[in-house]
Amino acid sequence: MSVKGSNTTSDYIDYEKLMFQAEKLIQCKKTRTIGTYIIIAINTGLRCSDILKLTIEDLKNDTLTIQEQKTKKYKTIAINDRIKEVIRKIGIISGSPFITQKGTIISIQHLNQELKKCIKVKGLKISSHSLRKSFGRRVFQQNNESELSLVYLSEMF
């Protein structure tokens, strides 16, 4: 675990590998929260602090408008079918999908610990930020690594 305020790095992970692992995690009640987080993170590119505030009601719509915690900017994001599908699978009707057994929202530190346990890729440093990087890498590659995709990602991030 890093010291607050220190510089750390994280690596990106292949989107399809992440989706496969997340699907497996969702099937087990004990790891369902982490699987849900992974799918939302790699399909939206949002920061961890913004994802943990989301509710099931937010994710059932076609778009989501939030005020980012870090920048205080408003952002509208499309909710794709993969996110909607995971919401149906986990079976939570309302509230947050990131509630612990104690009834509180999972902490970022605990989330990062669980991600490191669940995503084991040799030689990579995994954190919640890895999923944001994975989203950016996928957008870049799907748009033929064009300058336009870099402009889009620059505006988004």
Short mmCIF file of N, CA and C in Angstrom, two decimals:
data_model
loop_
_atom_site.label_atom_id
_atom_site.label_comp_id
_atom_site.label_asym_id
_atom_site.label_seq_id
_atom_site.Cartn_x
_atom_site.Cartn_y
_atom_site.Cartn_z
N MET A 1 0.85 -1.17 0.00
CA MET A 1 0.00 0.00 0.00
C MET A 1 0.90 1.23 0.00
N SER A 2 0.48 2.26 -0.70
CA SER A 2 1.29 3.46 -0.81
C SER A 2 1.00 4.41 0.35
N VAL A 3 1.93 5.31 0.56
CA VAL A 3 1.77 6.35 1.55
C VAL A 3 1.01 7.49 0.92
N LYS A 4 0.04 8.04 1.66
CA LYS A 4 -0.77 9.12 1.11
C LYS A 4 0.11 10.28 0.68
N GLY A 5 -0.12 10.75 -0.55
CA GLY A 5 0.64 11.88 -1.08
C GLY A 5 1.90 11.47 -1.83
N SER A 6 2.25 10.18 -1.80
CA SER A 6 3.45 9.74 -2.52
C SER A 6 3.09 9.40 -3.96
N ASN A 7 4.10 9.38 -4.82
CA ASN A 7 3.87 9.03 -6.22
C ASN A 7 3.94 7.52 -6.37
N THR A 8 2.96 6.96 -7.02
CA THR A 8 2.95 5.53 -7.32
C THR A 8 2.61 5.36 -8.79
N THR A 9 2.84 4.18 -9.30
CA THR A 9 2.48 3.89 -10.68
C THR A 9 1.57 2.68 -10.72
N SER A 10 0.84 2.57 -11.79
CA SER A 10 0.02 1.39 -12.02
C SER A 10 0.05 1.11 -13.52
N ASP A 11 -0.17 -0.14 -13.85
CA ASP A 11 -0.14 -0.57 -15.24
C ASP A 11 -1.56 -0.77 -15.76
N TYR A 12 -1.69 -0.76 -17.09
CA TYR A 12 -2.99 -1.07 -17.68
C TYR A 12 -3.06 -2.58 -17.91
N ILE A 13 -4.27 -3.09 -18.06
CA ILE A 13 -4.49 -4.50 -18.29
C ILE A 13 -5.40 -4.62 -19.51
N ASP A 14 -5.24 -5.66 -20.28
CA ASP A 14 -6.04 -5.89 -21.46
C ASP A 14 -7.53 -5.94 -21.11
N TYR A 15 -8.34 -5.23 -21.87
CA TYR A 15 -9.78 -5.11 -21.61
C TYR A 15 -10.47 -6.48 -21.58
N GLU A 16 -10.21 -7.30 -22.57
CA GLU A 16 -10.90 -8.60 -22.64
C GLU A 16 -10.52 -9.50 -21.47
N LYS A 17 -9.25 -9.47 -21.06
CA LYS A 17 -8.83 -10.26 -19.90
C LYS A 17 -9.54 -9.77 -18.64
N LEU A 18 -9.64 -8.46 -18.51
CA LEU A 18 -10.34 -7.89 -17.35
C LEU A 18 -11.81 -8.26 -17.34
N MET A 19 -12.45 -8.18 -18.48
CA MET A 19 -13.87 -8.54 -18.57
C MET A 19 -14.08 -10.00 -18.20
N PHE A 20 -13.20 -10.87 -18.68
CA PHE A 20 -13.31 -12.29 -18.37
C PHE A 20 -13.17 -12.52 -16.87
N GLN A 21 -12.17 -11.89 -16.26
CA GLN A 21 -11.97 -12.05 -14.82
C GLN A 21 -13.14 -11.48 -14.03
N ALA A 22 -13.64 -10.32 -14.45
CA ALA A 22 -14.76 -9.69 -13.75
C ALA A 22 -16.01 -10.56 -13.80
N GLU A 23 -16.26 -11.17 -14.96
CA GLU A 23 -17.42 -12.05 -15.09
C GLU A 23 -17.33 -13.22 -14.12
N LYS A 24 -16.13 -13.76 -13.95
CA LYS A 24 -15.94 -14.85 -12.98
C LYS A 24 -16.15 -14.36 -11.55
N LEU A 25 -15.67 -13.16 -11.25
CA LEU A 25 -15.80 -12.60 -9.90
C LEU A 25 -17.26 -12.34 -9.54
N ILE A 26 -18.06 -11.94 -10.50
CA ILE A 26 -19.47 -11.64 -10.25
C ILE A 26 -20.25 -12.89 -9.87
N GLN A 27 -19.84 -14.02 -10.35
CA GLN A 27 -20.55 -15.27 -10.08
C GLN A 27 -20.45 -15.69 -8.61
N CYS A 28 -19.44 -15.24 -7.90
CA CYS A 28 -19.26 -15.58 -6.49
C CYS A 28 -19.71 -14.42 -5.62
N LYS A 29 -20.57 -14.68 -4.65
CA LYS A 29 -21.12 -13.62 -3.82
C LYS A 29 -20.01 -12.85 -3.08
N LYS A 30 -18.95 -13.53 -2.68
CA LYS A 30 -17.87 -12.90 -1.93
C LYS A 30 -17.08 -11.88 -2.75
N THR A 31 -16.98 -12.10 -4.06
CA THR A 31 -16.18 -11.22 -4.92
C THR A 31 -17.04 -10.40 -5.89
N ARG A 32 -18.34 -10.45 -5.72
CA ARG A 32 -19.26 -9.76 -6.63
C ARG A 32 -19.01 -8.24 -6.68
N THR A 33 -18.71 -7.65 -5.53
CA THR A 33 -18.48 -6.20 -5.47
C THR A 33 -17.28 -5.80 -6.33
N ILE A 34 -16.19 -6.57 -6.23
CA ILE A 34 -14.98 -6.26 -7.00
C ILE A 34 -15.24 -6.45 -8.50
N GLY A 35 -15.93 -7.52 -8.85
CA GLY A 35 -16.27 -7.75 -10.26
C GLY A 35 -17.12 -6.63 -10.84
N THR A 36 -18.09 -6.18 -10.05
CA THR A 36 -18.95 -5.07 -10.49
C THR A 36 -18.12 -3.81 -10.68
N TYR A 37 -17.24 -3.53 -9.72
CA TYR A 37 -16.40 -2.34 -9.81
C TYR A 37 -15.54 -2.38 -11.09
N ILE A 38 -14.94 -3.53 -11.36
CA ILE A 38 -14.07 -3.67 -12.54
C ILE A 38 -14.84 -3.36 -13.82
N ILE A 39 -16.02 -3.93 -13.96
CA ILE A 39 -16.80 -3.72 -15.18
C ILE A 39 -17.20 -2.26 -15.35
N ILE A 40 -17.63 -1.63 -14.27
CA ILE A 40 -18.00 -0.22 -14.36
C ILE A 40 -16.78 0.64 -14.68
N ALA A 41 -15.66 0.37 -14.03
CA ALA A 41 -14.46 1.18 -14.22
C ALA A 41 -13.91 1.08 -15.64
N ILE A 42 -13.83 -0.12 -16.19
CA ILE A 42 -13.22 -0.25 -17.53
C ILE A 42 -14.16 0.13 -18.65
N ASN A 43 -15.42 0.35 -18.32
CA ASN A 43 -16.38 0.78 -19.34
C ASN A 43 -16.73 2.27 -19.24
N THR A 44 -16.31 2.94 -18.17
CA THR A 44 -16.59 4.37 -18.03
C THR A 44 -15.33 5.23 -17.96
N GLY A 45 -14.25 4.69 -17.43
CA GLY A 45 -13.03 5.47 -17.27
C GLY A 45 -13.09 6.44 -16.11
N LEU A 46 -14.06 6.28 -15.24
CA LEU A 46 -14.20 7.18 -14.08
C LEU A 46 -13.17 6.86 -13.00
N ARG A 47 -12.88 7.86 -12.18
CA ARG A 47 -12.02 7.65 -11.02
C ARG A 47 -12.75 6.81 -9.98
N CYS A 48 -11.98 6.16 -9.16
CA CYS A 48 -12.51 5.28 -8.12
C CYS A 48 -13.47 6.03 -7.20
N SER A 49 -13.09 7.22 -6.78
CA SER A 49 -13.93 8.00 -5.86
C SER A 49 -15.30 8.31 -6.46
N ASP A 50 -15.36 8.49 -7.77
CA ASP A 50 -16.64 8.78 -8.44
C ASP A 50 -17.47 7.51 -8.63
N ILE A 51 -16.83 6.40 -8.90
CA ILE A 51 -17.55 5.14 -9.10
C ILE A 51 -18.20 4.69 -7.80
N LEU A 52 -17.49 4.81 -6.70
CA LEU A 52 -18.01 4.32 -5.42
C LEU A 52 -19.24 5.08 -4.95
N LYS A 53 -19.48 6.25 -5.50
CA LYS A 53 -20.68 7.04 -5.14
C LYS A 53 -21.91 6.65 -5.96
N LEU A 54 -21.72 5.87 -7.02
CA LEU A 54 -22.83 5.53 -7.90
C LEU A 54 -23.83 4.59 -7.22
N THR A 55 -25.07 4.72 -7.64
CA THR A 55 -26.13 3.83 -7.15
C THR A 55 -26.66 3.00 -8.32
N ILE A 56 -27.41 1.98 -7.98
CA ILE A 56 -28.03 1.14 -9.01
C ILE A 56 -28.93 1.99 -9.90
N GLU A 57 -29.65 2.93 -9.29
CA GLU A 57 -30.55 3.80 -10.06
C GLU A 57 -29.77 4.61 -11.10
N ASP A 58 -28.57 5.08 -10.73
CA ASP A 58 -27.73 5.84 -11.67
C ASP A 58 -27.36 5.00 -12.88
N LEU A 59 -27.11 3.72 -12.65
CA LEU A 59 -26.57 2.84 -13.69
C LEU A 59 -27.64 2.21 -14.57
N LYS A 60 -28.90 2.37 -14.24
CA LYS A 60 -29.98 1.79 -15.04
C LYS A 60 -30.35 2.67 -16.24
N ASN A 61 -29.95 3.93 -16.23
CA ASN A 61 -30.27 4.85 -17.32
C ASN A 61 -29.29 4.68 -18.48
N ASP A 62 -29.58 5.33 -19.60
CA ASP A 62 -28.69 5.27 -20.75
C ASP A 62 -27.48 6.17 -20.59
N THR A 63 -27.64 7.25 -19.84
CA THR A 63 -26.52 8.16 -19.56
C THR A 63 -26.48 8.49 -18.08
N LEU A 64 -25.34 8.98 -17.66
CA LEU A 64 -25.12 9.33 -16.27
C LEU A 64 -24.41 10.67 -16.24
N THR A 65 -24.91 11.61 -15.47
CA THR A 65 -24.24 12.89 -15.30
C THR A 65 -23.80 13.00 -13.85
N ILE A 66 -22.51 13.21 -13.66
CA ILE A 66 -21.97 13.32 -12.30
C ILE A 66 -21.10 14.56 -12.20
N GLN A 67 -20.87 14.99 -10.97
CA GLN A 67 -19.87 16.02 -10.71
C GLN A 67 -18.67 15.29 -10.14
N GLU A 68 -17.54 15.37 -10.84
CA GLU A 68 -16.35 14.66 -10.41
C GLU A 68 -15.87 15.21 -9.07
N GLN A 69 -15.50 14.31 -8.19
CA GLN A 69 -15.06 14.72 -6.86
C GLN A 69 -13.75 15.50 -6.92
N LYS A 70 -12.83 15.04 -7.75
CA LYS A 70 -11.51 15.67 -7.79
C LYS A 70 -11.52 17.03 -8.48
N THR A 71 -12.15 17.13 -9.65
CA THR A 71 -12.08 18.36 -10.45
C THR A 71 -13.30 19.26 -10.28
N LYS A 72 -14.37 18.71 -9.71
CA LYS A 72 -15.65 19.42 -9.54
C LYS A 72 -16.33 19.73 -10.87
N LYS A 73 -15.83 19.14 -11.97
CA LYS A 73 -16.44 19.33 -13.29
C LYS A 73 -17.60 18.35 -13.45
N TYR A 74 -18.58 18.76 -14.26
CA TYR A 74 -19.69 17.87 -14.56
C TYR A 74 -19.33 17.05 -15.80
N LYS A 75 -19.72 15.79 -15.76
CA LYS A 75 -19.39 14.88 -16.85
C LYS A 75 -20.61 14.01 -17.13
N THR A 76 -20.92 13.84 -18.42
CA THR A 76 -22.00 12.95 -18.83
C THR A 76 -21.38 11.75 -19.53
N ILE A 77 -21.78 10.58 -19.10
CA ILE A 77 -21.21 9.33 -19.59
C ILE A 77 -22.32 8.41 -20.07
N ALA A 78 -22.08 7.73 -21.18
CA ALA A 78 -23.03 6.73 -21.67
C ALA A 78 -22.86 5.45 -20.86
N ILE A 79 -23.97 4.87 -20.47
CA ILE A 79 -23.96 3.58 -19.76
C ILE A 79 -24.19 2.50 -20.81
N ASN A 80 -23.17 1.68 -21.06
CA ASN A 80 -23.28 0.69 -22.13
C ASN A 80 -23.99 -0.58 -21.66
N ASP A 81 -24.23 -1.48 -22.59
CA ASP A 81 -24.98 -2.70 -22.31
C ASP A 81 -24.25 -3.62 -21.33
N ARG A 82 -22.92 -3.59 -21.35
CA ARG A 82 -22.18 -4.46 -20.42
C ARG A 82 -22.41 -4.04 -18.97
N ILE A 83 -22.50 -2.76 -18.72
CA ILE A 83 -22.78 -2.28 -17.36
C ILE A 83 -24.21 -2.65 -16.97
N LYS A 84 -25.14 -2.42 -17.88
CA LYS A 84 -26.54 -2.76 -17.59
C LYS A 84 -26.71 -4.26 -17.33
N GLU A 85 -25.98 -5.05 -18.07
CA GLU A 85 -26.05 -6.51 -17.89
C GLU A 85 -25.55 -6.92 -16.51
N VAL A 86 -24.44 -6.33 -16.06
CA VAL A 86 -23.92 -6.68 -14.74
C VAL A 86 -24.87 -6.24 -13.64
N ILE A 87 -25.55 -5.13 -13.82
CA ILE A 87 -26.52 -4.66 -12.84
C ILE A 87 -27.67 -5.67 -12.72
N ARG A 88 -28.09 -6.20 -13.86
CA ARG A 88 -29.14 -7.24 -13.83
C ARG A 88 -28.64 -8.51 -13.14
N LYS A 89 -27.41 -8.88 -13.42
CA LYS A 89 -26.84 -10.12 -12.87
C LYS A 89 -26.68 -10.08 -11.35
N ILE A 90 -26.24 -8.95 -10.83
CA ILE A 90 -25.97 -8.91 -9.38
C ILE A 90 -27.25 -8.89 -8.56
N GLY A 91 -28.36 -8.52 -9.18
CA GLY A 91 -29.65 -8.64 -8.52
C GLY A 91 -29.96 -7.63 -7.43
N ILE A 92 -29.20 -6.55 -7.35
CA ILE A 92 -29.49 -5.49 -6.38
C ILE A 92 -30.50 -4.55 -7.01
N ILE A 93 -31.57 -4.26 -6.30
CA ILE A 93 -32.64 -3.45 -6.86
C ILE A 93 -32.38 -1.96 -6.67
N SER A 94 -31.84 -1.56 -5.53
CA SER A 94 -31.57 -0.14 -5.28
C SER A 94 -30.37 0.00 -4.36
N GLY A 95 -29.92 1.25 -4.20
CA GLY A 95 -28.78 1.51 -3.34
C GLY A 95 -27.47 1.36 -4.08
N SER A 96 -26.39 1.24 -3.32
CA SER A 96 -25.05 1.14 -3.91
C SER A 96 -24.65 -0.31 -4.11
N PRO A 97 -24.00 -0.60 -5.23
CA PRO A 97 -23.48 -1.97 -5.41
C PRO A 97 -22.16 -2.19 -4.66
N PHE A 98 -21.68 -1.17 -3.95
CA PHE A 98 -20.37 -1.24 -3.30
C PHE A 98 -20.47 -1.20 -1.77
N ILE A 99 -21.50 -1.82 -1.24
CA ILE A 99 -21.72 -1.86 0.20
C ILE A 99 -21.00 -3.07 0.80
N THR A 100 -20.33 -2.86 1.93
CA THR A 100 -19.66 -3.96 2.63
C THR A 100 -20.67 -4.70 3.51
N GLN A 101 -20.21 -5.77 4.14
CA GLN A 101 -21.07 -6.52 5.05
C GLN A 101 -21.50 -5.68 6.25
N LYS A 102 -20.69 -4.67 6.58
CA LYS A 102 -21.00 -3.78 7.70
C LYS A 102 -21.98 -2.68 7.31
N GLY A 103 -22.35 -2.61 6.04
CA GLY A 103 -23.31 -1.62 5.58
C GLY A 103 -22.71 -0.30 5.17
N THR A 104 -21.39 -0.24 4.99
CA THR A 104 -20.73 1.00 4.56
C THR A 104 -20.19 0.81 3.15
N ILE A 105 -19.88 1.92 2.49
CA ILE A 105 -19.28 1.86 1.16
C ILE A 105 -17.84 1.37 1.31
N ILE A 106 -17.42 0.51 0.42
CA ILE A 106 -16.06 -0.02 0.44
C ILE A 106 -15.06 1.13 0.32
N SER A 107 -13.96 1.07 1.07
CA SER A 107 -12.96 2.13 1.00
C SER A 107 -12.05 1.91 -0.20
N ILE A 108 -11.43 2.97 -0.65
CA ILE A 108 -10.52 2.88 -1.80
C ILE A 108 -9.33 1.98 -1.46
N GLN A 109 -8.83 2.08 -0.24
CA GLN A 109 -7.70 1.25 0.17
C GLN A 109 -8.07 -0.23 0.13
N HIS A 110 -9.24 -0.56 0.67
CA HIS A 110 -9.68 -1.95 0.66
C HIS A 110 -9.94 -2.43 -0.77
N LEU A 111 -10.51 -1.57 -1.57
CA LEU A 111 -10.76 -1.91 -2.98
C LEU A 111 -9.45 -2.25 -3.69
N ASN A 112 -8.42 -1.44 -3.48
CA ASN A 112 -7.12 -1.70 -4.11
C ASN A 112 -6.52 -3.01 -3.62
N GLN A 113 -6.67 -3.31 -2.34
CA GLN A 113 -6.17 -4.58 -1.81
C GLN A 113 -6.88 -5.76 -2.48
N GLU A 114 -8.19 -5.65 -2.61
CA GLU A 114 -8.97 -6.73 -3.24
C GLU A 114 -8.63 -6.87 -4.73
N LEU A 115 -8.42 -5.75 -5.40
CA LEU A 115 -8.03 -5.81 -6.82
C LEU A 115 -6.71 -6.55 -6.98
N LYS A 116 -5.76 -6.29 -6.10
CA LYS A 116 -4.47 -6.97 -6.17
C LYS A 116 -4.61 -8.46 -5.93
N LYS A 117 -5.54 -8.85 -5.07
CA LYS A 117 -5.78 -10.27 -4.82
C LYS A 117 -6.44 -10.94 -6.01
N CYS A 118 -7.41 -10.25 -6.61
CA CYS A 118 -8.24 -10.84 -7.67
C CYS A 118 -7.61 -10.79 -9.05
N ILE A 119 -6.83 -9.77 -9.32
CA ILE A 119 -6.21 -9.62 -10.64
C ILE A 119 -4.72 -9.89 -10.49
N LYS A 120 -4.35 -11.06 -10.88
CA LYS A 120 -2.95 -11.45 -10.75
C LYS A 120 -2.34 -11.56 -12.14
N VAL A 121 -1.59 -10.53 -12.51
CA VAL A 121 -0.89 -10.53 -13.78
C VAL A 121 0.58 -10.32 -13.44
N LYS A 122 1.38 -11.30 -13.78
CA LYS A 122 2.80 -11.30 -13.41
C LYS A 122 3.51 -10.02 -13.85
N GLY A 123 4.17 -9.39 -12.90
CA GLY A 123 4.99 -8.23 -13.20
C GLY A 123 4.25 -6.90 -13.29
N LEU A 124 2.93 -6.89 -13.10
CA LEU A 124 2.18 -5.64 -13.21
C LEU A 124 1.79 -5.11 -11.83
N LYS A 125 1.82 -3.80 -11.70
CA LYS A 125 1.34 -3.15 -10.48
C LYS A 125 -0.12 -2.80 -10.70
N ILE A 126 -1.00 -3.40 -9.92
CA ILE A 126 -2.44 -3.25 -10.11
C ILE A 126 -3.02 -2.34 -9.03
N SER A 127 -3.87 -1.42 -9.47
CA SER A 127 -4.63 -0.57 -8.54
C SER A 127 -5.91 -0.15 -9.26
N SER A 128 -6.73 0.61 -8.57
CA SER A 128 -7.96 1.09 -9.18
C SER A 128 -7.65 1.97 -10.40
N HIS A 129 -6.51 2.62 -10.38
CA HIS A 129 -6.13 3.48 -11.51
C HIS A 129 -5.77 2.66 -12.75
N SER A 130 -5.36 1.41 -12.56
CA SER A 130 -5.06 0.52 -13.70
C SER A 130 -6.27 0.37 -14.60
N LEU A 131 -7.45 0.37 -14.01
CA LEU A 131 -8.68 0.18 -14.79
C LEU A 131 -8.98 1.42 -15.61
N ARG A 132 -8.68 2.58 -15.08
CA ARG A 132 -8.84 3.84 -15.83
C ARG A 132 -7.88 3.86 -17.01
N LYS A 133 -6.66 3.40 -16.78
CA LYS A 133 -5.68 3.31 -17.86
C LYS A 133 -6.12 2.30 -18.92
N SER A 134 -6.70 1.20 -18.47
CA SER A 134 -7.17 0.17 -19.40
C SER A 134 -8.27 0.72 -20.29
N PHE A 135 -9.16 1.52 -19.71
CA PHE A 135 -10.21 2.18 -20.49
C PHE A 135 -9.59 3.08 -21.56
N GLY A 136 -8.66 3.91 -21.15
CA GLY A 136 -8.01 4.82 -22.09
C GLY A 136 -7.28 4.09 -23.20
N ARG A 137 -6.60 3.01 -22.86
CA ARG A 137 -5.88 2.22 -23.86
C ARG A 137 -6.85 1.61 -24.87
N ARG A 138 -8.00 1.14 -24.38
CA ARG A 138 -8.99 0.53 -25.27
C ARG A 138 -9.57 1.56 -26.24
N VAL A 139 -9.90 2.74 -25.73
CA VAL A 139 -10.43 3.81 -26.60
C VAL A 139 -9.39 4.17 -27.67
N PHE A 140 -8.14 4.29 -27.26
CA PHE A 140 -7.06 4.64 -28.18
C PHE A 140 -6.91 3.57 -29.27
N GLN A 141 -6.91 2.31 -28.88
CA GLN A 141 -6.73 1.22 -29.84
C GLN A 141 -7.95 1.05 -30.75
N GLN A 142 -9.15 1.23 -30.23
CA GLN A 142 -10.35 1.07 -31.05
C GLN A 142 -10.49 2.17 -32.08
N ASN A 143 -9.82 3.27 -31.88
CA ASN A 143 -9.87 4.38 -32.83
C ASN A 143 -8.58 4.45 -33.65
N ASN A 144 -7.98 3.28 -33.90
CA ASN A 144 -6.78 3.16 -34.73
C ASN A 144 -5.63 4.04 -34.26
N GLU A 145 -5.55 4.22 -32.95
CA GLU A 145 -4.47 5.01 -32.34
C GLU A 145 -4.33 6.39 -32.99
N SER A 146 -5.46 7.00 -33.25
CA SER A 146 -5.48 8.29 -33.94
C SER A 146 -5.28 9.45 -32.98
N GLU A 147 -4.92 10.57 -33.56
CA GLU A 147 -4.77 11.79 -32.76
C GLU A 147 -6.12 12.24 -32.21
N LEU A 148 -7.17 11.99 -32.96
CA LEU A 148 -8.51 12.35 -32.52
C LEU A 148 -8.87 11.62 -31.23
N SER A 149 -8.47 10.36 -31.12
CA SER A 149 -8.75 9.62 -29.88
C SER A 149 -7.98 10.20 -28.71
N LEU A 150 -6.78 10.69 -28.97
CA LEU A 150 -6.00 11.33 -27.90
C LEU A 150 -6.65 12.63 -27.43
N VAL A 151 -7.20 13.38 -28.38
CA VAL A 151 -7.91 14.61 -28.04
C VAL A 151 -9.13 14.29 -27.18
N TYR A 152 -9.88 13.28 -27.61
CA TYR A 152 -11.07 12.85 -26.86
C TYR A 152 -10.69 12.43 -25.43
N LEU A 153 -9.66 11.59 -25.31
CA LEU A 153 -9.24 11.13 -23.99
C LEU A 153 -8.72 12.29 -23.14
N SER A 154 -8.04 13.22 -23.77
CA SER A 154 -7.54 14.39 -23.04
C SER A 154 -8.68 15.20 -22.45
N GLU A 155 -9.74 15.38 -23.23
CA GLU A 155 -10.91 16.11 -22.73
C GLU A 155 -11.64 15.32 -21.64
N MET A 156 -11.71 14.02 -21.83
CA MET A 156 -12.42 13.19 -20.88
C MET A 156 -11.69 13.09 -19.54
N PHE A 157 -10.38 12.87 -19.61
CA PHE A 157 -9.61 12.71 -18.37
C PHE A 157 -9.28 14.04 -17.77
#
